[in-house]
Short mmCIF file of C-alpha atoms and ligand atoms in Angstrom, two decimals:
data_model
loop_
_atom_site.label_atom_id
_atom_site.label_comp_id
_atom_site.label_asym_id
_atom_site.label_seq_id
_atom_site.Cartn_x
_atom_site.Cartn_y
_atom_site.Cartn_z
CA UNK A 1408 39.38 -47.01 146.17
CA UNK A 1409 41.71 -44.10 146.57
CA UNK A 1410 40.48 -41.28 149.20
CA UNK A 1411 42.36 -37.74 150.24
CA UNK A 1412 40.36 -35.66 152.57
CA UNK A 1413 41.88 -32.61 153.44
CA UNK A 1414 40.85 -31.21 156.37
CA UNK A 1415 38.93 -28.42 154.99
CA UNK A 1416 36.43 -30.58 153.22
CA UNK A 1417 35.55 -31.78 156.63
CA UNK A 1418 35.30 -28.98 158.06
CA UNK A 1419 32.62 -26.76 155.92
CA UNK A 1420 31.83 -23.68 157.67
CA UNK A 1421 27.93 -23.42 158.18
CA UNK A 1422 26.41 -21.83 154.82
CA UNK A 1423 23.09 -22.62 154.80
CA UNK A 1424 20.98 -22.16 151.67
CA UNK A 1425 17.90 -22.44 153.31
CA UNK A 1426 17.17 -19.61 155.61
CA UNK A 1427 16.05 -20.80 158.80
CA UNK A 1428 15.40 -17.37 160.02
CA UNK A 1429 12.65 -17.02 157.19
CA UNK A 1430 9.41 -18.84 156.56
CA UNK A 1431 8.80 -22.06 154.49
CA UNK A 1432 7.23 -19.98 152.45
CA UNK A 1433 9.70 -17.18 151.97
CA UNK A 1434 12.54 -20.12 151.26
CA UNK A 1435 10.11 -21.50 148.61
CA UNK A 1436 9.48 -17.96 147.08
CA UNK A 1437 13.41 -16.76 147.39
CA UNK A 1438 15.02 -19.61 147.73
CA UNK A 1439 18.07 -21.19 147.77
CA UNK A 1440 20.30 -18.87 149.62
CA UNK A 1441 23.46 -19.57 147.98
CA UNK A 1442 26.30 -16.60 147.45
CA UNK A 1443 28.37 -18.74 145.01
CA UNK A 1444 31.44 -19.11 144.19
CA UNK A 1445 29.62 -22.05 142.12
CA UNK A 1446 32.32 -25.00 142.24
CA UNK A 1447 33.63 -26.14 139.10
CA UNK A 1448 32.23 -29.99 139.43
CA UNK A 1449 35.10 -32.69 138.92
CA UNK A 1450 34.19 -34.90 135.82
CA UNK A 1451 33.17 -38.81 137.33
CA UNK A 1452 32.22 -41.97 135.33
CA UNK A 1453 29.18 -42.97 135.17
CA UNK A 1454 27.09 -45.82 137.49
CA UNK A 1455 23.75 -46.88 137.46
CA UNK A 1456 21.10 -46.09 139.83
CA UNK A 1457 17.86 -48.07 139.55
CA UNK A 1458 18.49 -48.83 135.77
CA UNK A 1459 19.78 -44.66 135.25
CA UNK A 1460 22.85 -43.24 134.63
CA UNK A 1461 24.30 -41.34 137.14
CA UNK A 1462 27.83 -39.84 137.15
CA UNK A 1463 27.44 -40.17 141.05
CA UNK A 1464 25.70 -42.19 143.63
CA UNK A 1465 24.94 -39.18 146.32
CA UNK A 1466 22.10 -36.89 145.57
CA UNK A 1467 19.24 -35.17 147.81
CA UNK A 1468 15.98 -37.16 149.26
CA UNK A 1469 13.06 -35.38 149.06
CA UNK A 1470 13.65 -32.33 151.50
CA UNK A 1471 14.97 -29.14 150.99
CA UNK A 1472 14.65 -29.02 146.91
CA UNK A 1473 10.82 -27.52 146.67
CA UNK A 1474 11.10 -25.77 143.69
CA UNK A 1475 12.33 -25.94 140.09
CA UNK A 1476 14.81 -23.41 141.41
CA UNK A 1477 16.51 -25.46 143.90
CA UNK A 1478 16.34 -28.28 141.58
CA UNK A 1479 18.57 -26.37 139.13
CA UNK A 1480 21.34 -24.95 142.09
CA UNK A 1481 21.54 -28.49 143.55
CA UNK A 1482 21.86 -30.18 139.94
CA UNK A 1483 24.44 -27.16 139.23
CA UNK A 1484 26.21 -27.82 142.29
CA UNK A 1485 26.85 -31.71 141.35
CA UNK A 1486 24.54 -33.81 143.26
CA UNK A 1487 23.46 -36.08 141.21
CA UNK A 1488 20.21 -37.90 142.42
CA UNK A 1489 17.59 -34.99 142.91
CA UNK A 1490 14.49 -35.60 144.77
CA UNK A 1491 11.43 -32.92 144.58
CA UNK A 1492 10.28 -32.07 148.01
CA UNK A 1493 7.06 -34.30 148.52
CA UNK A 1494 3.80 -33.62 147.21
CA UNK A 1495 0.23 -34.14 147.99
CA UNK A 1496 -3.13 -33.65 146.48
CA UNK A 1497 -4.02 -31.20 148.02
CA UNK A 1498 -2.67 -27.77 149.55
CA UNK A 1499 -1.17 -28.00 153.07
CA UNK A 1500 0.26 -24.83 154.72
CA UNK A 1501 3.10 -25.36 156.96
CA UNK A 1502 3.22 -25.24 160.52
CA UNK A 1503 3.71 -21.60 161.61
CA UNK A 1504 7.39 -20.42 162.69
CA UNK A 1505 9.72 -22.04 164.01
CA UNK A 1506 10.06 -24.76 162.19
CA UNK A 1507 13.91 -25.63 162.94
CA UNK A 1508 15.72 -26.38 166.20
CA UNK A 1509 19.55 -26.57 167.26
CA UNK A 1510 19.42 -28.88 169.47
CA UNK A 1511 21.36 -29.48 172.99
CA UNK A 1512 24.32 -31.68 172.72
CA UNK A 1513 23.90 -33.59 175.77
CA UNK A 1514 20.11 -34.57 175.72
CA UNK A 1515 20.24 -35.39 171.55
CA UNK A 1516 22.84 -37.68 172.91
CA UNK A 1517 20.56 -39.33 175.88
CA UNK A 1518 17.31 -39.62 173.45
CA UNK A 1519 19.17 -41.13 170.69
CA UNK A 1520 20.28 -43.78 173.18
CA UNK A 1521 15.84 -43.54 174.86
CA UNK A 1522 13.66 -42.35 172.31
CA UNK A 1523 11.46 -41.34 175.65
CA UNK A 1524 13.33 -38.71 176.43
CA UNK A 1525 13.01 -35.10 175.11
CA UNK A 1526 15.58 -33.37 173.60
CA UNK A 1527 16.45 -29.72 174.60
CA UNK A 1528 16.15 -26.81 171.59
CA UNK A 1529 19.36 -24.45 171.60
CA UNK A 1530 20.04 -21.42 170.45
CA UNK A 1531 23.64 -22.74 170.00
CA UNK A 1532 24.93 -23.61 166.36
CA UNK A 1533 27.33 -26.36 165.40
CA UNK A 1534 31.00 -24.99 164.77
CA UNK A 1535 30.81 -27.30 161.22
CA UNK A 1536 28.68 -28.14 158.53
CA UNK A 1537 28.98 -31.74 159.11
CA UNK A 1538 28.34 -31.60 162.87
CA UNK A 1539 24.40 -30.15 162.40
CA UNK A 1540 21.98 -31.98 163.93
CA UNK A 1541 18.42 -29.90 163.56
CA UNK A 1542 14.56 -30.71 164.85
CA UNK A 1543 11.81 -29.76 161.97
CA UNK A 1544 8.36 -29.50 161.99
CA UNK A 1545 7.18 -28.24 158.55
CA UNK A 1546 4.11 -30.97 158.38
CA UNK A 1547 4.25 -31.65 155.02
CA UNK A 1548 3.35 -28.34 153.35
CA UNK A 1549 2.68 -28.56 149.80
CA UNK A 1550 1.65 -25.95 147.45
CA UNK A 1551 -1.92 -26.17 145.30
CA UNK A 1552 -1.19 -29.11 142.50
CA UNK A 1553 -1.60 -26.83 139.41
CA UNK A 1554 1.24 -24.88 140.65
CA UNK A 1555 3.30 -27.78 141.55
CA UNK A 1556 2.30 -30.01 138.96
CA UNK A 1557 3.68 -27.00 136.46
CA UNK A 1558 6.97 -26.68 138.45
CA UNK A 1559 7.75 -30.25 139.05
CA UNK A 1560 8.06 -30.43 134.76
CA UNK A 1561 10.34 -27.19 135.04
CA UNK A 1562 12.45 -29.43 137.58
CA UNK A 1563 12.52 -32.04 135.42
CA UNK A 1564 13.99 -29.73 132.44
CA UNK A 1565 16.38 -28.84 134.87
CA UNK A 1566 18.17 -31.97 135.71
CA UNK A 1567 21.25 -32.50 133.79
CA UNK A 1568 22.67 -35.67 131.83
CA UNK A 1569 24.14 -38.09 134.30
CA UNK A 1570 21.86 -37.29 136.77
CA UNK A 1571 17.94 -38.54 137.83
CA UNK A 1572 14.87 -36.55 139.46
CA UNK A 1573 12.77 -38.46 142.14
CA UNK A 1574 9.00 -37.18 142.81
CA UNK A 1575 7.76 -38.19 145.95
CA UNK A 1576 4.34 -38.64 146.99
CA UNK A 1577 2.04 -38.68 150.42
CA UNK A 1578 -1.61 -39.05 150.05
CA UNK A 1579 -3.54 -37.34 152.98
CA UNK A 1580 -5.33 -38.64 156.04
CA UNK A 1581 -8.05 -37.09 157.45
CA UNK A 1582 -10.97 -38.89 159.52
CA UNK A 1583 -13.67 -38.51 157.20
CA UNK A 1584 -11.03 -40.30 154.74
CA UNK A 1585 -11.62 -44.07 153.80
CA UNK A 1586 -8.85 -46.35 153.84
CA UNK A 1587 -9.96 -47.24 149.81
CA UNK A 1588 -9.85 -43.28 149.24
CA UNK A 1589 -6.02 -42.67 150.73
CA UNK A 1590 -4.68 -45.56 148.38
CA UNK A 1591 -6.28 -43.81 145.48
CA UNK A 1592 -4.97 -40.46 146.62
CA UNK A 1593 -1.16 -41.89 146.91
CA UNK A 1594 -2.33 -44.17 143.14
CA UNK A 1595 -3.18 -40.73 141.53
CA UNK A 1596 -0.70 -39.24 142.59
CA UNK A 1597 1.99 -41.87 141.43
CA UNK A 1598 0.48 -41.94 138.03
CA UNK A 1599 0.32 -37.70 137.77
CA UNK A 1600 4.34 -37.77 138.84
CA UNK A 1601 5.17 -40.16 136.40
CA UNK A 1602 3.20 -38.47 133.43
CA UNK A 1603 4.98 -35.17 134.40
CA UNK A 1604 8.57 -36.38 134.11
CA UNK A 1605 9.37 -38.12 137.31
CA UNK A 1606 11.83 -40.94 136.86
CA UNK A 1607 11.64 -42.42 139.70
CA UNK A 1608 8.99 -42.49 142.23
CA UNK A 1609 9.50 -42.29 146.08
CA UNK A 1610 6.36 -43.04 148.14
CA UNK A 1611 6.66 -41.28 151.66
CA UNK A 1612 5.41 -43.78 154.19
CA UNK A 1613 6.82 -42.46 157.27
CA UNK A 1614 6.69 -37.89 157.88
CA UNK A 1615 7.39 -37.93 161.46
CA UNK A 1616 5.51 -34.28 161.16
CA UNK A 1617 1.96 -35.24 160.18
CA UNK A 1618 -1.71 -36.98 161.45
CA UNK A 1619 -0.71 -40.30 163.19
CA UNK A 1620 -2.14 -42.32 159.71
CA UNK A 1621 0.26 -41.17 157.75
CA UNK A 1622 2.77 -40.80 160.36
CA UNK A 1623 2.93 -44.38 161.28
CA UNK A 1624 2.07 -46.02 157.94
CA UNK A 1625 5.50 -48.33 157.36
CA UNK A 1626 4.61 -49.86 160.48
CA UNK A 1627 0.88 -50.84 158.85
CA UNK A 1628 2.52 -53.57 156.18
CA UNK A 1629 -0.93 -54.63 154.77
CA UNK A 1630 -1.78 -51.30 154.06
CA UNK A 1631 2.06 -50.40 152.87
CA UNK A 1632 1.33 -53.15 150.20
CA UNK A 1633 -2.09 -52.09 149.19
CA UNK A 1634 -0.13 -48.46 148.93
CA UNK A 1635 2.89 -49.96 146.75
CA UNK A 1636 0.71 -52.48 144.32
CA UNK A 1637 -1.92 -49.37 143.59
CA UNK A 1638 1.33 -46.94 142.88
CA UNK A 1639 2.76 -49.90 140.90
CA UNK A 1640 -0.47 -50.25 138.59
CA UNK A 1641 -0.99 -46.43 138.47
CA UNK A 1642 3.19 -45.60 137.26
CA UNK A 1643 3.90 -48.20 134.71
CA UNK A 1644 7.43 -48.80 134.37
CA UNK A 1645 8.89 -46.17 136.86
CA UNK A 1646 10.95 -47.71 139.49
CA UNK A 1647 9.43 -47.31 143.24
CA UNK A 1648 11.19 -46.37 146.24
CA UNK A 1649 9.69 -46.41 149.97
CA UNK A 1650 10.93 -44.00 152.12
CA UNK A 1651 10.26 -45.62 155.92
CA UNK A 1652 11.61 -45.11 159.52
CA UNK A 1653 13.56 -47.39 161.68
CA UNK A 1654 11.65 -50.38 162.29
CA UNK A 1655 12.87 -52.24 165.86
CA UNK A 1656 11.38 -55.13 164.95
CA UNK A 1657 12.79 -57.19 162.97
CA UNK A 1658 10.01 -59.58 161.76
CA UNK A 1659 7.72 -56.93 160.65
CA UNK A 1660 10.52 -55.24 159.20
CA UNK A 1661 10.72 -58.61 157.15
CA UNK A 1662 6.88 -59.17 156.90
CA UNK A 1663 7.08 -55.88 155.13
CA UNK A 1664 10.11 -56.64 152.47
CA UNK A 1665 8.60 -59.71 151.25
CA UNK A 1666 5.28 -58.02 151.11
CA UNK A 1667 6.40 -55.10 148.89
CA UNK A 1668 10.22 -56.74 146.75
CA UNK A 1669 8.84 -57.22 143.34
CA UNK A 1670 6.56 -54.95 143.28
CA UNK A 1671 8.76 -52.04 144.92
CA UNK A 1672 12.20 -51.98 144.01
CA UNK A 1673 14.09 -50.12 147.00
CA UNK A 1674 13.72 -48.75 150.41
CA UNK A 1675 14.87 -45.58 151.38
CA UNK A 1676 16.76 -46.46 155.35
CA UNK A 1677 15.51 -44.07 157.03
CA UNK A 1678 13.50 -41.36 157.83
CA UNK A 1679 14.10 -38.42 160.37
CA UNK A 1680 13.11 -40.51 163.93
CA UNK A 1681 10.78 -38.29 165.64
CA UNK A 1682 11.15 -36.85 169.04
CA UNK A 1683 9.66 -34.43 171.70
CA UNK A 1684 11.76 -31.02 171.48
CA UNK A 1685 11.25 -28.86 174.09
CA UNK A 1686 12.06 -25.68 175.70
CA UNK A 1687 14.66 -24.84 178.78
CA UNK A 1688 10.70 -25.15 180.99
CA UNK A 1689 9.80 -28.34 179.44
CA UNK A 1690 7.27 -26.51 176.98
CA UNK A 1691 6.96 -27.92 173.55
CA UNK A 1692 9.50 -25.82 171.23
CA UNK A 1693 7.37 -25.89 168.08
CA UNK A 1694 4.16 -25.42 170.47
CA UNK A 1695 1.08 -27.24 171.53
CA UNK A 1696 0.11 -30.16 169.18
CA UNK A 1697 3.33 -30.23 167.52
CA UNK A 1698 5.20 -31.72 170.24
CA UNK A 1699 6.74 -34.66 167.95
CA UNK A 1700 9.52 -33.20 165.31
CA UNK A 1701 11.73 -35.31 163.35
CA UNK A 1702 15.48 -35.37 164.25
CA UNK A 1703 17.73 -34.80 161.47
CA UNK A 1704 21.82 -34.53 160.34
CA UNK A 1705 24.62 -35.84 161.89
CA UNK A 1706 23.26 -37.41 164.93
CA UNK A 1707 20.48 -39.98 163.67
CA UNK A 1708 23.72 -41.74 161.97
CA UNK A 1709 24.22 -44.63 163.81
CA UNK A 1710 20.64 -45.59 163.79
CA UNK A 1711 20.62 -44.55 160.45
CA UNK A 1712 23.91 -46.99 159.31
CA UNK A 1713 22.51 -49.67 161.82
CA UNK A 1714 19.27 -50.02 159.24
CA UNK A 1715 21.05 -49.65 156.13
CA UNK A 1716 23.08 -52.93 157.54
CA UNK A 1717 20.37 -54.91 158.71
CA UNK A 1718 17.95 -53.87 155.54
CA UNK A 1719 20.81 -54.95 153.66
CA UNK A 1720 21.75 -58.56 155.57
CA UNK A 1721 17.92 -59.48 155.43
CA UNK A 1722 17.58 -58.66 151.84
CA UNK A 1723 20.93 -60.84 151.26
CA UNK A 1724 19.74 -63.47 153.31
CA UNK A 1725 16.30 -63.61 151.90
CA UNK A 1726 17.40 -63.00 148.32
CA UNK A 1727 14.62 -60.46 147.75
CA UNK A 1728 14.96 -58.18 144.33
CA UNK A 1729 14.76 -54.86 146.65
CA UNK A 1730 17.72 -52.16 147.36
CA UNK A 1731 18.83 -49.67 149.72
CA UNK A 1732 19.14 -46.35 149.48
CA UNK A 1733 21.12 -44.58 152.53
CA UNK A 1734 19.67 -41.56 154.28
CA UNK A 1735 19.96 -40.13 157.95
CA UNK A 1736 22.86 -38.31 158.76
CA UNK A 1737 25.39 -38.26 156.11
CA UNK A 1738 27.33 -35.11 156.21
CA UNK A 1739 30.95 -36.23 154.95
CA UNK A 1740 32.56 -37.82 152.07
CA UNK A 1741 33.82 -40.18 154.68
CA UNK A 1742 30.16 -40.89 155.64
CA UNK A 1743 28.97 -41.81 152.62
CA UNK A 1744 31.62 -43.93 151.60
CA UNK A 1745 31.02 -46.29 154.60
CA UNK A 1746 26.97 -46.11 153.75
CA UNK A 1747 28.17 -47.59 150.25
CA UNK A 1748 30.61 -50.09 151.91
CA UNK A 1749 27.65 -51.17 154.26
CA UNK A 1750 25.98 -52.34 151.28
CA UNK A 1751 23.51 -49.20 150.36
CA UNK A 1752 23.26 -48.85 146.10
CA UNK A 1753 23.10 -44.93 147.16
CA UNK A 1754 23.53 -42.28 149.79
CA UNK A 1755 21.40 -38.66 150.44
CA UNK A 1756 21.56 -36.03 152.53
CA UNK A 1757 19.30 -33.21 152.93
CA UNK A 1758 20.46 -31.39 156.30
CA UNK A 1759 24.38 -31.98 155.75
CA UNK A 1760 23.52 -30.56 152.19
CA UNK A 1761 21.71 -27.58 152.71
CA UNK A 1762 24.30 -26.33 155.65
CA UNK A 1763 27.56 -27.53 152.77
CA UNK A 1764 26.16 -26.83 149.47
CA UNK A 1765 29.82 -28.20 148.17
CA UNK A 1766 29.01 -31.85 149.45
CA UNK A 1767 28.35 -33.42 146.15
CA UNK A 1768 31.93 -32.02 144.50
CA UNK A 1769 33.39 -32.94 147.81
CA UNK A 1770 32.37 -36.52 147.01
CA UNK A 1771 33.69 -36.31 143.85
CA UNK A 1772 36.93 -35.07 144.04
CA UNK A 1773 37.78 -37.21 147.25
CA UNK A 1774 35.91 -40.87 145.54
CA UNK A 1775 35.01 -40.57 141.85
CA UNK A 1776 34.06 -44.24 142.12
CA UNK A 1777 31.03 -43.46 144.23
C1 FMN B 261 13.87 -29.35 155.65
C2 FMN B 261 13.51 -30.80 155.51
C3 FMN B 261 12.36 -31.14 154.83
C4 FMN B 261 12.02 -32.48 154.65
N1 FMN B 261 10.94 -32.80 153.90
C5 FMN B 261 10.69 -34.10 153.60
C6 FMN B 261 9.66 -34.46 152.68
O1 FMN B 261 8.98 -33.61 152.10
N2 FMN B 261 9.47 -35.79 152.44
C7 FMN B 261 10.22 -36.78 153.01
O2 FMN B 261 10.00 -37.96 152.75
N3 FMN B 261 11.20 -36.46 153.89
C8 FMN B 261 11.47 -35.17 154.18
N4 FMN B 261 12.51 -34.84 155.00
C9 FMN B 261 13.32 -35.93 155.60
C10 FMN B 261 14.56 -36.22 154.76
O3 FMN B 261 14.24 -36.78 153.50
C11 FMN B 261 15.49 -37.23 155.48
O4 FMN B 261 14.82 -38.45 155.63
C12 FMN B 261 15.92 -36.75 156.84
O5 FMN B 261 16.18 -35.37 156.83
C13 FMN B 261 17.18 -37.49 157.33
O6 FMN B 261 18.27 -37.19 156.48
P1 FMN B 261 19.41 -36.12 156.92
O7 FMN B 261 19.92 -36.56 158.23
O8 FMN B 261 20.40 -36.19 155.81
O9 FMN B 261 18.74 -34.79 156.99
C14 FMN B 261 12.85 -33.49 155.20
C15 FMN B 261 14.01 -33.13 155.92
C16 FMN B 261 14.35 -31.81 156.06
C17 FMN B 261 15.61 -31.46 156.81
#
């Protein structure tokens, strides 16, 4: 594998195409933010991703692409593996402003090490694209379904040859909602992605942003099966991927692969980890009741790389017919090479991508293997 970073594709300057001094709702109406110049995209051979195409390994998870719009510019831009931003069944506002935190060097450094501790917002930002690490509490907003069920076929149409689009899905909890009623609302919803275009379907198991059921779900691994086998039945022939957080321990982190390989066919390693995010007076930063956020970009890598490596050694050692798919701080070419060398079948980034819009043809023109 040849590799020649020069410095300057390390060293992105911050251009962020969502607008973090605007609503969610403002980014979804306007959005992206991107001033161009559009990069002419270095030609790569084609790989296969879950049984597709792909002329590169690196793409977006479901995040920051939640229109048809920003399905195009990303597909434009060269990133490859395009995610839609997660959808329910029903409308969801998001959170009210903010929603995003810079966050203090020092104490993202001590609660990465104790997940007890709370991490201090900042007004500072990050010198470098790669070097943004952000809090986010959105909450899983989602649009009403006639609207998105419309746009998600326009971002189909969008994606380009040698490239795939991902749907994701979250059912809703509520406490007047039976168990049998949220594994229909994630079923439906499977089946309604895959009639609309999706090729691939990504089951959210794990927004650190949202009601502690849905929040917490990988950790359930009865009801993460019930979830996956009712998707399965509901999305004939559409390959599954579930997107879950770090789990610490190991044997439920196994209890859980064997309950879902065959039926699922990859896990998404990992999800943002979430974290209390305060103010300078210990206050919560995003305010009362929304005192978790999930931590995102460069600084969730270790953990991140730590999962991909032990998701990868169990699946080895237990032969199961499951993959990995890297997420969680990748924000260089350099970066996602060594997710690919740890074993992962694919990498994404969603903060690293929206702050360096130039990441995929980065990739490319560095490691046209990948
Ligand atoms: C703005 C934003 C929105 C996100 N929305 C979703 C979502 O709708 N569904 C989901 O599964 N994850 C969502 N995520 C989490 C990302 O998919 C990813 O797991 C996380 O950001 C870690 O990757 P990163 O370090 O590359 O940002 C979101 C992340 C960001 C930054």
């Amino acid at each position: 594998m040849t590799v020649s970073l020069s410095p300057s594709q390390l060293e992105r300057p911050l251009a962020p195409t969502y607008r973090i001094d605007r609503s969610f709702e403002w980014n979804w109406q306007h959005g992206p933010h991107f001033e161009g110049p559009w990069p002419a995209v270095p030609e790569t051979p084609m790989k296969s991703f879950f049984g597709f195409p792909v002329r590169s390994r690196f793409g977006i998870p479901p995040s920051i692409l939640p229109t048809s719009r920003w399905v195009a510019a990303y597909s434009r831009l060269g990133f490859d593996i395009l995610s839609y931003k997660t959808v329910r069944s029903v409308p969801r506002f998001c959170g009210a402003p903010p929603n995003w935190a810079y966050l203090d060097e020092a104490s993202l450094a001590a609660s990465m090490a104790d997940a007890n501790l709370p991490i201090l917002a900042t007004d500072r930002a990050p010198k470098s694209a790669s070097q943004v690490t952000t809090g986010g509490s959105f909450g899983l907003p989602t649009i009403t379904p006639d609207v998105w069920e419309q746009d998600l076929q326009l971002a189909r149409a969008a994606v380009g040859a040698g490239q795939v689009f991902i749907a994701s899905v979250v059912g809703t909890a509520a406490p007047d909602v039976s168990e049998d009623a949220f594994v229909q609302d994630f079923a439906d919803l499977g089946g309604r992605v895959a009639r609309l275009g999706a090729q691939i379907i990504d089951i959210d198991l794990s927004c650190p942003n949202v009601g502690k059921a849905e929040r917490m779900l990988y950790m359930n691994v009865p009801l993460c099966e019930r979830i996956t086998r009712a998707v399965r039945k509901a999305a004939t022939g559409c390959p599954i991927l579930l997107k879950i957080g770090a789990i610490p321990d190991e044997e439920r982190l196994i209890a859980l692969m064997k309950a879902v390989a065959g039926v699922a066919d990859g896990l998404v390693l990992i999800n943002a980890p979430g974290r209390r995010i305060i103010n300078a007076d210990g206050t919560p930063y995003f305010g009362k009741g929304r005192e978790f956020a999930g931590v995102t970009g460069a600084a969730i890598k270790p953990l991140s790389l730590a999962c991909v490596k032990q998701g990868v050694r169990l699946i080895d050692r237990l032969k199961l017919p499951l993959q990995v798919v890297a997420c969680g701080g990748i924000a260089t070419t350099a970066d996602i090479r060594e997710f690919i060398a740890a074993g992962a079948c694919a990498a994404v980034s969603a903060t690293a991508a929206m702050f360096n819009p130039y990441m995929a043809v980065d990739l490319k023109a560095a490691v046209p293997e990948i």
